[in-house]
């Protein structure tokens, strides 16, 4: 148990220390997040995730994505998934990471391993993202200014590892209602076109969740997000509030 917590803190500290070397921007972000799981059989399910993210309160659009996936329960503890993501990242903050709106398309594979120890629940998630990232090229105008447009897409490979701990705080009739969340997610650039930095992002996560019933859950989390740009010249240090709504429906059971 202690080693797992030290592992999470290690990722967090590494991300914070890496921030010292770059020019740094700060944004106070608010994220609205949805994740829905739909069970189709004993083994198969379909999931859909979507997020709208704002920077500096609700004053600037930061990013949105949609993420459908197909999931297969390989064992009681291990689920494997394949999915697609579409991102749009806006121009926000000062200094801004982007010159214009940047689209991305991801095709990814994922494994999620869940185990317990007493009341503690541990989740490990590893995702391999094959990213097609829009690259903006500037065109000089007659007045000396530049306009930026997407010229082509670069292939980039990224690994994401997330580790979270859940602990029940309030139970009713043996079922968890209120629970605490602690975790970290590291985004790692890999491959020939990885850019100038190994770390792409790091997110330290802490918060609470509440189960209304087996089908509906909300979470309120604080996330400390660090982002490093592709050339490793700019780093964002973003205190973030995330509001999440989860649904879990068993369509297969209803048909039996």
PDB file of C-alpha atoms in Angstrom:
ATOM      1  CA  UNK A   1       0.000   0.000   0.000  1.00  0.00           C
ATOM      2  CA  UNK A   2       2.732   2.482   0.974  1.00  0.00           C
ATOM      3  CA  UNK A   3       4.745   1.658  -2.150  1.00  0.00           C
ATOM      4  CA  UNK A   4       1.747   2.438  -4.380  1.00  0.00           C
ATOM      5  CA  UNK A   5       1.214   5.837  -2.742  1.00  0.00           C
ATOM      6  CA  UNK A   6       4.948   6.625  -3.047  1.00  0.00           C
ATOM      7  CA  UNK A   7       4.728   5.680  -6.754  1.00  0.00           C
ATOM      8  CA  UNK A   8       1.894   8.178  -7.294  1.00  0.00           C
ATOM      9  CA  UNK A   9       3.724  10.915  -5.400  1.00  0.00           C
ATOM     10  CA  UNK A  10       6.889  10.199  -7.386  1.00  0.00           C
ATOM     11  CA  UNK A  11       5.147  10.909 -10.693  1.00  0.00           C
ATOM     12  CA  UNK A  12       3.648  14.076  -9.233  1.00  0.00           C
ATOM     13  CA  UNK A  13       6.946  15.407  -7.872  1.00  0.00           C
ATOM     14  CA  UNK A  14       8.736  14.586 -11.137  1.00  0.00           C
ATOM     15  CA  UNK A  15       6.171  16.598 -13.066  1.00  0.00           C
ATOM     16  CA  UNK A  16       6.420  19.580 -10.723  1.00  0.00           C
ATOM     17  CA  UNK A  17      10.225  19.599 -10.761  1.00  0.00           C
ATOM     18  CA  UNK A  18      10.307  19.441 -14.551  1.00  0.00           C
ATOM     19  CA  UNK A  19       8.317  22.665 -14.664  1.00  0.00           C
ATOM     20  CA  UNK A  20      11.273  24.689 -13.354  1.00  0.00           C
ATOM     21  CA  UNK A  21      13.252  24.646 -16.621  1.00  0.00           C
ATOM     22  CA  UNK A  22      10.635  26.096 -19.052  1.00  0.00           C
ATOM     23  CA  UNK A  23       8.744  29.356 -19.511  1.00  0.00           C
ATOM     24  CA  UNK A  24       5.554  28.762 -17.595  1.00  0.00           C
ATOM     25  CA  UNK A  25       1.928  29.727 -18.141  1.00  0.00           C
ATOM     26  CA  UNK A  26      -0.795  29.435 -15.505  1.00  0.00           C
ATOM     27  CA  UNK A  27      -4.480  28.798 -16.166  1.00  0.00           C
ATOM     28  CA  UNK A  28      -7.287  28.133 -13.702  1.00  0.00           C
ATOM     29  CA  UNK A  29      -9.315  25.508 -15.543  1.00  0.00           C
ATOM     30  CA  UNK A  30     -12.807  24.026 -15.250  1.00  0.00           C
ATOM     31  CA  UNK A  31     -13.590  20.710 -16.964  1.00  0.00           C
ATOM     32  CA  UNK A  32     -17.017  19.146 -17.517  1.00  0.00           C
ATOM     33  CA  UNK A  33     -16.701  15.420 -18.117  1.00  0.00           C
ATOM     34  CA  UNK A  34     -19.019  12.529 -19.014  1.00  0.00           C
ATOM     35  CA  UNK A  35     -18.307   8.796 -19.190  1.00  0.00           C
ATOM     36  CA  UNK A  36     -20.932   6.178 -19.997  1.00  0.00           C
ATOM     37  CA  UNK A  37     -20.526   2.393 -20.034  1.00  0.00           C
ATOM     38  CA  UNK A  38     -23.112   0.210 -21.780  1.00  0.00           C
ATOM     39  CA  UNK A  39     -22.910  -3.527 -21.201  1.00  0.00           C
ATOM     40  CA  UNK A  40     -23.883  -5.533 -24.288  1.00  0.00           C
ATOM     41  CA  UNK A  41     -23.110  -9.085 -23.093  1.00  0.00           C
ATOM     42  CA  UNK A  42     -21.286 -10.887 -20.284  1.00  0.00           C
ATOM     43  CA  UNK A  43     -17.953  -9.819 -21.812  1.00  0.00           C
ATOM     44  CA  UNK A  44     -18.574  -6.986 -24.282  1.00  0.00           C
ATOM     45  CA  UNK A  45     -19.478  -3.352 -23.649  1.00  0.00           C
ATOM     46  CA  UNK A  46     -19.520  -0.040 -25.468  1.00  0.00           C
ATOM     47  CA  UNK A  47     -18.276   3.138 -23.790  1.00  0.00           C
ATOM     48  CA  UNK A  48     -18.567   6.800 -24.706  1.00  0.00           C
ATOM     49  CA  UNK A  49     -16.631   9.642 -23.124  1.00  0.00           C
ATOM     50  CA  UNK A  50     -16.818  13.386 -23.775  1.00  0.00           C
ATOM     51  CA  UNK A  51     -15.327  16.489 -22.180  1.00  0.00           C
ATOM     52  CA  UNK A  52     -15.619  20.251 -22.541  1.00  0.00           C
ATOM     53  CA  UNK A  53     -12.726  22.129 -20.937  1.00  0.00           C
ATOM     54  CA  UNK A  54     -12.420  25.811 -20.132  1.00  0.00           C
ATOM     55  CA  UNK A  55      -9.385  27.881 -19.145  1.00  0.00           C
ATOM     56  CA  UNK A  56      -9.351  30.707 -16.610  1.00  0.00           C
ATOM     57  CA  UNK A  57     -12.758  29.989 -15.177  1.00  0.00           C
ATOM     58  CA  UNK A  58     -15.254  29.832 -18.027  1.00  0.00           C
ATOM     59  CA  UNK A  59     -13.754  32.761 -19.947  1.00  0.00           C
ATOM     60  CA  UNK A  60     -11.793  30.790 -22.574  1.00  0.00           C
ATOM     61  CA  UNK A  61     -12.461  27.512 -24.335  1.00  0.00           C
ATOM     62  CA  UNK A  62      -9.502  25.191 -23.775  1.00  0.00           C
ATOM     63  CA  UNK A  63     -10.358  21.879 -25.416  1.00  0.00           C
ATOM     64  CA  UNK A  64     -13.060  19.334 -26.141  1.00  0.00           C
ATOM     65  CA  UNK A  65     -12.930  15.683 -27.084  1.00  0.00           C
ATOM     66  CA  UNK A  66     -15.209  12.746 -27.870  1.00  0.00           C
ATOM     67  CA  UNK A  67     -14.008   9.182 -27.235  1.00  0.00           C
ATOM     68  CA  UNK A  68     -16.035   6.067 -28.145  1.00  0.00           C
ATOM     69  CA  UNK A  69     -14.597   2.619 -27.434  1.00  0.00           C
ATOM     70  CA  UNK A  70     -15.356  -1.094 -27.490  1.00  0.00           C
ATOM     71  CA  UNK A  71     -14.407  -2.991 -24.310  1.00  0.00           C
ATOM     72  CA  UNK A  72     -13.856  -6.673 -23.557  1.00  0.00           C
ATOM     73  CA  UNK A  73     -13.731  -8.105 -20.021  1.00  0.00           C
ATOM     74  CA  UNK A  74     -10.820 -10.515 -20.410  1.00  0.00           C
ATOM     75  CA  UNK A  75     -10.799 -11.637 -16.757  1.00  0.00           C
ATOM     76  CA  UNK A  76     -12.571 -10.519 -13.593  1.00  0.00           C
ATOM     77  CA  UNK A  77      -9.820  -7.932 -12.987  1.00  0.00           C
ATOM     78  CA  UNK A  78      -8.619  -7.082 -16.510  1.00  0.00           C
ATOM     79  CA  UNK A  79     -10.497  -5.220 -19.255  1.00  0.00           C
ATOM     80  CA  UNK A  80      -9.052  -4.447 -22.699  1.00  0.00           C
ATOM     81  CA  UNK A  81     -10.380  -1.685 -24.954  1.00  0.00           C
ATOM     82  CA  UNK A  82      -9.949  -0.258 -28.446  1.00  0.00           C
ATOM     83  CA  UNK A  83     -11.158   3.198 -29.317  1.00  0.00           C
ATOM     84  CA  UNK A  84     -11.022   6.463 -31.196  1.00  0.00           C
ATOM     85  CA  UNK A  85     -10.676  10.044 -29.928  1.00  0.00           C
ATOM     86  CA  UNK A  86     -11.197  13.374 -31.641  1.00  0.00           C
ATOM     87  CA  UNK A  87      -9.765  16.494 -29.966  1.00  0.00           C
ATOM     88  CA  UNK A  88      -9.981  20.191 -30.720  1.00  0.00           C
ATOM     89  CA  UNK A  89      -7.567  22.354 -28.698  1.00  0.00           C
ATOM     90  CA  UNK A  90      -8.188  26.103 -28.754  1.00  0.00           C
ATOM     91  CA  UNK A  91      -5.924  29.127 -28.407  1.00  0.00           C
ATOM     92  CA  UNK A  92      -6.042  30.108 -24.720  1.00  0.00           C
ATOM     93  CA  UNK A  93      -3.894  31.493 -21.930  1.00  0.00           C
ATOM     94  CA  UNK A  94      -0.879  33.789 -21.919  1.00  0.00           C
ATOM     95  CA  UNK A  95       1.495  32.689 -23.285  1.00  0.00           C
ATOM     96  CA  UNK A  96      -0.577  30.368 -25.499  1.00  0.00           C
ATOM     97  CA  UNK A  97       0.581  26.874 -26.396  1.00  0.00           C
ATOM     98  CA  UNK A  98      -0.981  27.106 -29.878  1.00  0.00           C
ATOM     99  CA  UNK A  99      -1.177  29.738 -32.618  1.00  0.00           C
ATOM    100  CA  UNK A 100      -4.495  28.436 -33.918  1.00  0.00           C
ATOM    101  CA  UNK A 101      -7.077  25.736 -33.148  1.00  0.00           C
ATOM    102  CA  UNK A 102      -5.398  22.307 -33.325  1.00  0.00           C
ATOM    103  CA  UNK A 103      -7.317  19.134 -34.290  1.00  0.00           C
ATOM    104  CA  UNK A 104      -6.178  15.637 -33.311  1.00  0.00           C
ATOM    105  CA  UNK A 105      -7.400  12.144 -34.117  1.00  0.00           C
ATOM    106  CA  UNK A 106      -6.310   9.186 -31.986  1.00  0.00           C
ATOM    107  CA  UNK A 107      -6.625   5.438 -32.439  1.00  0.00           C
ATOM    108  CA  UNK A 108      -5.764   3.682 -29.220  1.00  0.00           C
ATOM    109  CA  UNK A 109      -5.520   0.403 -27.312  1.00  0.00           C
ATOM    110  CA  UNK A 110      -5.937   0.176 -23.549  1.00  0.00           C
ATOM    111  CA  UNK A 111      -5.738  -2.224 -20.643  1.00  0.00           C
ATOM    112  CA  UNK A 112      -7.416  -1.567 -17.272  1.00  0.00           C
ATOM    113  CA  UNK A 113      -6.527  -3.696 -14.246  1.00  0.00           C
ATOM    114  CA  UNK A 114      -8.543  -3.362 -11.012  1.00  0.00           C
ATOM    115  CA  UNK A 115      -7.809  -5.061  -7.700  1.00  0.00           C
ATOM    116  CA  UNK A 116      -8.730  -4.562  -4.062  1.00  0.00           C
ATOM    117  CA  UNK A 117      -7.184  -4.883  -0.599  1.00  0.00           C
ATOM    118  CA  UNK A 118      -9.774  -4.648   2.153  1.00  0.00           C
ATOM    119  CA  UNK A 119     -11.755  -1.462   1.513  1.00  0.00           C
ATOM    120  CA  UNK A 120      -9.098  -0.070  -0.835  1.00  0.00           C
ATOM    121  CA  UNK A 121      -9.678  -0.229  -4.600  1.00  0.00           C
ATOM    122  CA  UNK A 122      -6.711   0.187  -6.966  1.00  0.00           C
ATOM    123  CA  UNK A 123      -7.045   0.903 -10.684  1.00  0.00           C
ATOM    124  CA  UNK A 124      -4.185   0.767 -13.197  1.00  0.00           C
ATOM    125  CA  UNK A 125      -4.857   1.989 -16.735  1.00  0.00           C
ATOM    126  CA  UNK A 126      -2.324   1.885 -19.588  1.00  0.00           C
ATOM    127  CA  UNK A 127      -3.258   3.412 -22.959  1.00  0.00           C
ATOM    128  CA  UNK A 128      -1.225   3.426 -26.183  1.00  0.00           C
ATOM    129  CA  UNK A 129      -2.362   6.379 -28.318  1.00  0.00           C
ATOM    130  CA  UNK A 130      -1.566   6.624 -32.026  1.00  0.00           C
ATOM    131  CA  UNK A 131      -2.029  10.345 -32.598  1.00  0.00           C
ATOM    132  CA  UNK A 132      -2.517  12.288 -35.814  1.00  0.00           C
ATOM    133  CA  UNK A 133      -1.857  15.883 -34.716  1.00  0.00           C
ATOM    134  CA  UNK A 134      -2.624  18.900 -36.877  1.00  0.00           C
ATOM    135  CA  UNK A 135       0.447  21.069 -37.559  1.00  0.00           C
ATOM    136  CA  UNK A 136      -0.119  24.792 -38.112  1.00  0.00           C
ATOM    137  CA  UNK A 137       2.010  26.760 -40.570  1.00  0.00           C
ATOM    138  CA  UNK A 138       2.141  30.565 -40.596  1.00  0.00           C
ATOM    139  CA  UNK A 139       1.584  32.731 -43.669  1.00  0.00           C
ATOM    140  CA  UNK A 140       2.902  36.271 -43.610  1.00  0.00           C
ATOM    141  CA  UNK A 141       0.334  38.929 -44.488  1.00  0.00           C
ATOM    142  CA  UNK A 142       0.871  42.260 -46.256  1.00  0.00           C
ATOM    143  CA  UNK A 143       0.731  44.147 -42.964  1.00  0.00           C
ATOM    144  CA  UNK A 144       3.520  41.994 -41.521  1.00  0.00           C
ATOM    145  CA  UNK A 145       1.274  39.842 -39.314  1.00  0.00           C
ATOM    146  CA  UNK A 146       0.950  36.080 -39.632  1.00  0.00           C
ATOM    147  CA  UNK A 147      -2.101  33.876 -39.971  1.00  0.00           C
ATOM    148  CA  UNK A 148      -1.892  30.195 -39.081  1.00  0.00           C
ATOM    149  CA  UNK A 149      -3.676  27.290 -40.748  1.00  0.00           C
ATOM    150  CA  UNK A 150      -3.423  23.502 -40.456  1.00  0.00           C
ATOM    151  CA  UNK A 151      -1.005  22.428 -43.187  1.00  0.00           C
ATOM    152  CA  UNK A 152      -0.610  18.696 -42.473  1.00  0.00           C
ATOM    153  CA  UNK A 153      -0.880  16.051 -39.758  1.00  0.00           C
ATOM    154  CA  UNK A 154       2.060  14.519 -37.867  1.00  0.00           C
ATOM    155  CA  UNK A 155       1.998  11.004 -36.457  1.00  0.00           C
ATOM    156  CA  UNK A 156       2.996  10.894 -32.789  1.00  0.00           C
ATOM    157  CA  UNK A 157       2.889   8.031 -30.302  1.00  0.00           C
ATOM    158  CA  UNK A 158       2.023   8.545 -26.639  1.00  0.00           C
ATOM    159  CA  UNK A 159       1.678   6.237 -23.641  1.00  0.00           C
ATOM    160  CA  UNK A 160      -0.609   7.156 -20.749  1.00  0.00           C
ATOM    161  CA  UNK A 161      -0.447   5.438 -17.371  1.00  0.00           C
ATOM    162  CA  UNK A 162      -3.023   6.272 -14.707  1.00  0.00           C
ATOM    163  CA  UNK A 163      -3.081   4.909 -11.159  1.00  0.00           C
ATOM    164  CA  UNK A 164      -5.983   5.708  -8.829  1.00  0.00           C
ATOM    165  CA  UNK A 165      -6.991   4.702  -5.318  1.00  0.00           C
ATOM    166  CA  UNK A 166     -10.614   4.702  -4.128  1.00  0.00           C
ATOM    167  CA  UNK A 167     -11.650   4.393  -0.500  1.00  0.00           C
ATOM    168  CA  UNK A 168     -15.269   4.300   0.790  1.00  0.00           C
ATOM    169  CA  UNK A 169     -16.169   7.074   3.235  1.00  0.00           C
ATOM    170  CA  UNK A 170     -19.918   6.474   3.638  1.00  0.00           C
ATOM    171  CA  UNK A 171     -21.778   3.219   3.091  1.00  0.00           C
ATOM    172  CA  UNK A 172     -25.485   2.406   3.142  1.00  0.00           C
ATOM    173  CA  UNK A 173     -26.702  -1.215   3.391  1.00  0.00           C
ATOM    174  CA  UNK A 174     -23.188  -2.375   2.567  1.00  0.00           C
ATOM    175  CA  UNK A 175     -23.006  -0.308  -0.639  1.00  0.00           C
ATOM    176  CA  UNK A 176     -20.565   2.581  -1.038  1.00  0.00           C
ATOM    177  CA  UNK A 177     -22.210   5.976  -1.441  1.00  0.00           C
ATOM    178  CA  UNK A 178     -19.450   8.527  -0.806  1.00  0.00           C
ATOM    179  CA  UNK A 179     -15.813   7.701  -1.593  1.00  0.00           C
ATOM    180  CA  UNK A 180     -12.443   9.406  -1.800  1.00  0.00           C
ATOM    181  CA  UNK A 181     -10.182   9.453  -4.872  1.00  0.00           C
ATOM    182  CA  UNK A 182      -6.397   9.877  -5.090  1.00  0.00           C
ATOM    183  CA  UNK A 183      -4.232   9.284  -8.134  1.00  0.00           C
ATOM    184  CA  UNK A 184      -1.920  10.423 -10.880  1.00  0.00           C
ATOM    185  CA  UNK A 185      -1.725  10.122 -14.668  1.00  0.00           C
ATOM    186  CA  UNK A 186       1.501  10.458 -16.668  1.00  0.00           C
ATOM    187  CA  UNK A 187       1.544  11.118 -20.441  1.00  0.00           C
ATOM    188  CA  UNK A 188       4.798   9.975 -22.085  1.00  0.00           C
ATOM    189  CA  UNK A 189       6.006  10.769 -25.611  1.00  0.00           C
ATOM    190  CA  UNK A 190       7.612   7.760 -27.298  1.00  0.00           C
ATOM    191  CA  UNK A 191       8.831   6.800 -30.755  1.00  0.00           C
ATOM    192  CA  UNK A 192      10.790   8.501 -33.520  1.00  0.00           C
ATOM    193  CA  UNK A 193       8.641  11.660 -33.559  1.00  0.00           C
ATOM    194  CA  UNK A 194       8.388  12.121 -29.794  1.00  0.00           C
ATOM    195  CA  UNK A 195       9.500  15.753 -29.705  1.00  0.00           C
ATOM    196  CA  UNK A 196      11.945  17.425 -27.345  1.00  0.00           C
ATOM    197  CA  UNK A 197      10.564  16.098 -24.055  1.00  0.00           C
ATOM    198  CA  UNK A 198       9.686  12.649 -22.712  1.00  0.00           C
ATOM    199  CA  UNK A 199       6.835  14.005 -20.577  1.00  0.00           C
ATOM    200  CA  UNK A 200       3.824  15.407 -22.409  1.00  0.00           C
ATOM    201  CA  UNK A 201       1.543  15.888 -19.404  1.00  0.00           C
ATOM    202  CA  UNK A 202       1.179  14.970 -15.750  1.00  0.00           C
ATOM    203  CA  UNK A 203      -2.023  15.141 -13.711  1.00  0.00           C
ATOM    204  CA  UNK A 204      -2.205  14.756  -9.947  1.00  0.00           C
ATOM    205  CA  UNK A 205      -5.774  13.902  -8.956  1.00  0.00           C
ATOM    206  CA  UNK A 206      -7.706  14.139  -5.684  1.00  0.00           C
ATOM    207  CA  UNK A 207     -11.417  14.357  -4.958  1.00  0.00           C
ATOM    208  CA  UNK A 208     -14.683  12.702  -4.002  1.00  0.00           C
ATOM    209  CA  UNK A 209     -17.335  10.619  -5.714  1.00  0.00           C
ATOM    210  CA  UNK A 210     -20.957   9.899  -4.886  1.00  0.00           C
ATOM    211  CA  UNK A 211     -23.048   6.940  -6.096  1.00  0.00           C
ATOM    212  CA  UNK A 212     -26.740   7.799  -6.426  1.00  0.00           C
ATOM    213  CA  UNK A 213     -27.449   4.184  -7.427  1.00  0.00           C
ATOM    214  CA  UNK A 214     -25.698   1.477  -9.503  1.00  0.00           C
ATOM    215  CA  UNK A 215     -26.354   3.463 -12.701  1.00  0.00           C
ATOM    216  CA  UNK A 216     -25.458   7.064 -11.844  1.00  0.00           C
ATOM    217  CA  UNK A 217     -22.383   8.588 -10.199  1.00  0.00           C
ATOM    218  CA  UNK A 218     -20.881  12.061  -9.886  1.00  0.00           C
ATOM    219  CA  UNK A 219     -17.316  13.065  -9.045  1.00  0.00           C
ATOM    220  CA  UNK A 220     -15.760  16.364  -8.022  1.00  0.00           C
ATOM    221  CA  UNK A 221     -11.969  16.383  -8.342  1.00  0.00           C
ATOM    222  CA  UNK A 222      -9.074  18.775  -8.131  1.00  0.00           C
ATOM    223  CA  UNK A 223      -6.455  18.090 -10.823  1.00  0.00           C
ATOM    224  CA  UNK A 224      -3.049  19.733 -10.940  1.00  0.00           C
ATOM    225  CA  UNK A 225      -2.166  19.584 -14.628  1.00  0.00           C
ATOM    226  CA  UNK A 226       1.284  20.149 -16.113  1.00  0.00           C
ATOM    227  CA  UNK A 227       1.669  20.311 -19.918  1.00  0.00           C
ATOM    228  CA  UNK A 228       4.932  20.490 -21.890  1.00  0.00           C
ATOM    229  CA  UNK A 229       4.790  21.681 -25.501  1.00  0.00           C
ATOM    230  CA  UNK A 230       6.302  19.694 -28.370  1.00  0.00           C
ATOM    231  CA  UNK A 231       9.540  21.721 -28.488  1.00  0.00           C
ATOM    232  CA  UNK A 232       9.833  21.828 -24.668  1.00  0.00           C
ATOM    233  CA  UNK A 233      10.026  25.641 -24.630  1.00  0.00           C
ATOM    234  CA  UNK A 234       6.740  26.260 -22.802  1.00  0.00           C
ATOM    235  CA  UNK A 235       5.109  24.536 -19.860  1.00  0.00           C
ATOM    236  CA  UNK A 236       1.634  25.045 -18.403  1.00  0.00           C
ATOM    237  CA  UNK A 237       0.900  24.737 -14.703  1.00  0.00           C
ATOM    238  CA  UNK A 238      -2.893  24.512 -14.410  1.00  0.00           C
ATOM    239  CA  UNK A 239      -4.956  24.148 -11.215  1.00  0.00           C
ATOM    240  CA  UNK A 240      -8.134  22.455 -12.449  1.00  0.00           C
ATOM    241  CA  UNK A 241     -11.598  21.585 -11.138  1.00  0.00           C
ATOM    242  CA  UNK A 242     -13.246  18.626 -12.888  1.00  0.00           C
ATOM    243  CA  UNK A 243     -16.951  17.817 -12.578  1.00  0.00           C
ATOM    244  CA  UNK A 244     -17.742  14.314 -13.846  1.00  0.00           C
ATOM    245  CA  UNK A 245     -20.945  12.394 -14.460  1.00  0.00           C
ATOM    246  CA  UNK A 246     -20.782   8.605 -14.946  1.00  0.00           C
ATOM    247  CA  UNK A 247     -23.491   6.238 -16.161  1.00  0.00           C
ATOM    248  CA  UNK A 248     -23.441   2.437 -16.166  1.00  0.00           C
ATOM    249  CA  UNK A 249     -26.229   0.536 -17.924  1.00  0.00           C
ATOM    250  CA  UNK A 250     -26.595  -3.207 -18.438  1.00  0.00           C
ATOM    251  CA  UNK A 251     -28.654  -3.547 -21.640  1.00  0.00           C
ATOM    252  CA  UNK A 252     -27.834  -7.234 -21.877  1.00  0.00           C
ATOM    253  CA  UNK A 253     -29.382  -7.993 -18.486  1.00  0.00           C
ATOM    254  CA  UNK A 254     -32.600  -6.189 -19.406  1.00  0.00           C
ATOM    255  CA  UNK A 255     -33.085  -8.390 -22.438  1.00  0.00           C
ATOM    256  CA  UNK A 256     -32.709 -11.682 -20.588  1.00  0.00           C
TER     257      UNK A 256
END
